[in-house]
Amino acid sequence: MICLKTSGVVDRVITTDVLAVGGSGAGVTAAVAALRSNVKVTLVSKGKVGNSGNAIMAGGGFSVDGESALKVCGMENADPSFTQDKLFDYIVKESYFISDQNMVEQYVEESPKVVNELLQWGKRAGQEFLFVPPSTWIAAGTCWGNALKQGIKENPEIEVIEDTMIIDLLTNNGQVVGALGLDIYTGELIAFKSKAVVLGTGGFQPFSLKNTVTDMTGDGVAMAFRAGAKLADMEFLLAFATALSPNEMKGSIYPFVMEFNMRNIHYDVRDGNGDLIDIPEEIIKISRGTKLSKLASMYYWGKAIAEGRGTPNGGVYLDYSSNSKEELERSLENFFQRFSKWHRYGYYKGEDMSEVKRMMLNDEWIEVGLGFEYSMGGILVDEKMNTGVPGLFAAGEVTSGVFGANRVRDGLTEMLAQGYRAGLSAAEFVKGTSELDIDLSQLESIVERITRPFAAKDGISAIKVHHNIEKTSDEGFGFLRNEAGLTKTLNELNRIKNEELPYISFKNKSRNYNYEWIEYMQVENLLTCVEAGVRAALMRKESRGCHIRSDYPEVNHDEWILRIIIENEDNKMKLTTRKPIVTKLPLYKGKDENVMAYFLNKNLGYM
Ligand SMILES: Cc1cc2nc3c(=O)[nH]c(=O)nc-3n(C[C@H](O)[C@H](O)[C@H](O)COP(=O)(O)OP(=O)(O)OC[C@H]3O[C@@H](n4cnc5c(N)ncnc54)[C@H](O)[C@@H]3O)c2cc1C
């Protein structure tokens, strides 16, 4: 056996039992759960723990069922009539029956204890979570981040390695035996030798208008796929109202956060010509001020934008002029007061809201676009967070299965419930397995692949390739899709894969904090995710949830309550379908005219 330490392929070797990847909710809870099962745990994260990933971007809140909010979390004003059964029912229906129901049960049943633990961490870290009946807590993104940091602080036995990007999983005979990482600042390559790995690396976001963190490139999804895991539901991506104006607030989610917190305030939606976008009253009634408004805006605004009726920056205008000045002033004051718990008075996150206030009070329209927030698709897992690859577990947004075609409930709750379960499962696996060696030849070939651009001359920049992926995703894979657009995007992705990716070169030849190098590895991952998404979107010849097709507007339950599963067959994507797992609620039948008519259909019993 060749000694890894002296081989020169990597700079360092770190040995552990469970490697938790990701410094946000899924990674931290996995690490804590594994530690409590008495195994050695290392947590590695591309960013800082509690200061990276999308949890810190959160703006709405998170929830459990009302009964658990009362009994497990001790919220006296929680509404116990909002039971676990009701929550289950909502999630399955909101998912358009694409959820695997065993996954929804895991979310509903296992989340309260972990949510309560996070709230306790938050309390001890001095964070304020505002409880709103029946069962939601509102806070700033930093509250979740600071609570997670507290969780790590209270478990000092967890070895934490930050600013280190995991590049690929290492396998031996199909079993995961560790991962290769890059210390972003020093450029050192680190081989993590571990008996189990939990991926908690978040989702992917390939579009140009961003409200997410910028490095949401689906690293975990792509590396799991390369290691033999299956992906599912990759065609479903959720977008919501994201500021285009005022210019300095572009990318902020304040328009949605205002809607969520100022439910008495009405707004009209206007297209680029100033004409009203027609949104049925019943839809406004069931969606405004709730997270269902995300899908409603994707559908109604998205249609207008795709038809060429968008604003100059590709959005719509929100017109608040039907409210009285007094009502607007009062509501804005309440909003600023509520958020002054977490931000400076009059600010949302770091941004001064005075220009927004001025525009609203002067009846000026606010330009808003659709920024993608959350990927429902990801690694196929079961309710124990097994990926099907021995030694590999996954949790949080990197997975698929709970929210199906559309997420209305909480990504934050998902990351906690799944992370904790994945940590327990990984620890259990560790206890029943013996240590396997790292395959040096695999390690060498990964290192060769990721260092190739250092020697390349006059190639293309990885940053440019990233822009090209965003451009083609915007054009064909966005909120209103059709066969021609998707095919064009798939062809362009193939071109990027064959004619750009292999010719990436770096201007900066240093390994220390080389952003081009990080981008090179990220675009490779993003490309895998988008290709999977576009292929699935082409296969699904109907509309469902966040997959909205202009050429197949109908939601066809009779033929398409199916999950699209993507397998890695000799580095090619093989697509198959299977019915979602049913544990309680029989699969739906019939057809709906479009994705929003689905919610109004009396047979569904949603309203
Ligand atoms: C603007 C916005 C608002 C949102 N608001 C809400 C809300 O109000 N309520 C709600 O429930 N959900 C909300 N969400 C969704 C929610 O934030 C996510 O679903 C949740 O954060 C996912 O948690 P996670 O732990 O799976 O991944 P993330 O929170 O995204 O964390 C991923 C972690 O993995 C690390 N990582 C990534 N790649 C690598 C790699 N290659 N190697 C090592 N580490 C890596 C990252 O640095 C990060 O630490 C919002 C999302 C956005 C973008």
XYZ file of C-alpha atoms in Angstrom, residues 25 28-29 32 36 60-78 110-132 134-152 154 342 410 412-413 415-417 420:
75
model
C -28.026 24.013 9.517
C -24.018 21.518 12.106
C -26.959 19.390 13.260
C -23.876 17.374 16.756
C -23.760 12.400 20.613
C -39.544 34.697 6.401
C -39.210 32.324 9.291
C -39.590 28.660 10.101
C -42.265 26.542 11.668
C -43.422 23.171 12.954
C -46.977 21.995 13.624
C -48.954 23.898 16.278
C -49.251 20.999 18.711
C -45.482 20.564 18.840
C -44.910 24.324 19.015
C -46.947 24.180 22.223
C -45.837 20.893 23.745
C -42.233 20.537 22.553
C -41.215 24.171 22.143
C -43.350 25.577 24.963
C -45.058 28.367 22.993
C -48.172 29.039 25.046
C -49.992 30.907 22.301
C -49.386 28.194 19.683
C -38.582 14.710 13.782
C -38.356 18.479 13.305
C -39.908 19.777 16.571
C -37.127 18.506 18.856
C -34.347 19.827 16.631
C -36.116 23.149 16.051
C -36.487 23.476 19.814
C -32.804 22.738 20.286
C -31.910 25.440 17.762
C -34.186 27.887 19.588
C -32.378 27.056 22.839
C -28.980 27.568 21.199
C -30.325 30.858 19.865
C -31.539 31.930 23.298
C -28.188 31.187 24.898
C -26.518 33.142 22.086
C -28.782 36.135 22.811
C -30.842 35.794 19.624
C -34.480 36.748 19.457
C -36.941 34.561 17.577
C -40.387 36.147 17.410
C -43.167 33.574 17.710
C -46.244 34.101 15.538
C -50.097 29.131 14.927
C -46.519 27.827 14.822
C -43.958 30.102 13.112
C -40.851 31.879 14.391
C -39.656 34.977 12.546
C -36.083 36.220 12.873
C -33.216 37.628 10.852
C -30.944 35.236 8.965
C -28.100 36.047 11.333
C -30.165 34.628 14.231
C -30.056 31.177 12.662
C -26.356 31.632 11.969
C -25.581 32.718 15.525
C -27.678 29.891 16.974
C -25.707 27.383 14.876
C -22.422 28.891 16.064
C -23.651 28.409 19.625
C -24.426 24.757 18.837
C -20.836 24.268 17.733
C -21.380 23.900 23.083
C -32.549 42.527 14.408
C -39.619 25.599 5.501
C -34.797 25.827 7.544
C -36.893 23.191 9.307
C -32.145 21.337 7.164
C -32.440 20.805 10.934
C -34.642 17.695 10.902
C -29.845 15.578 12.805
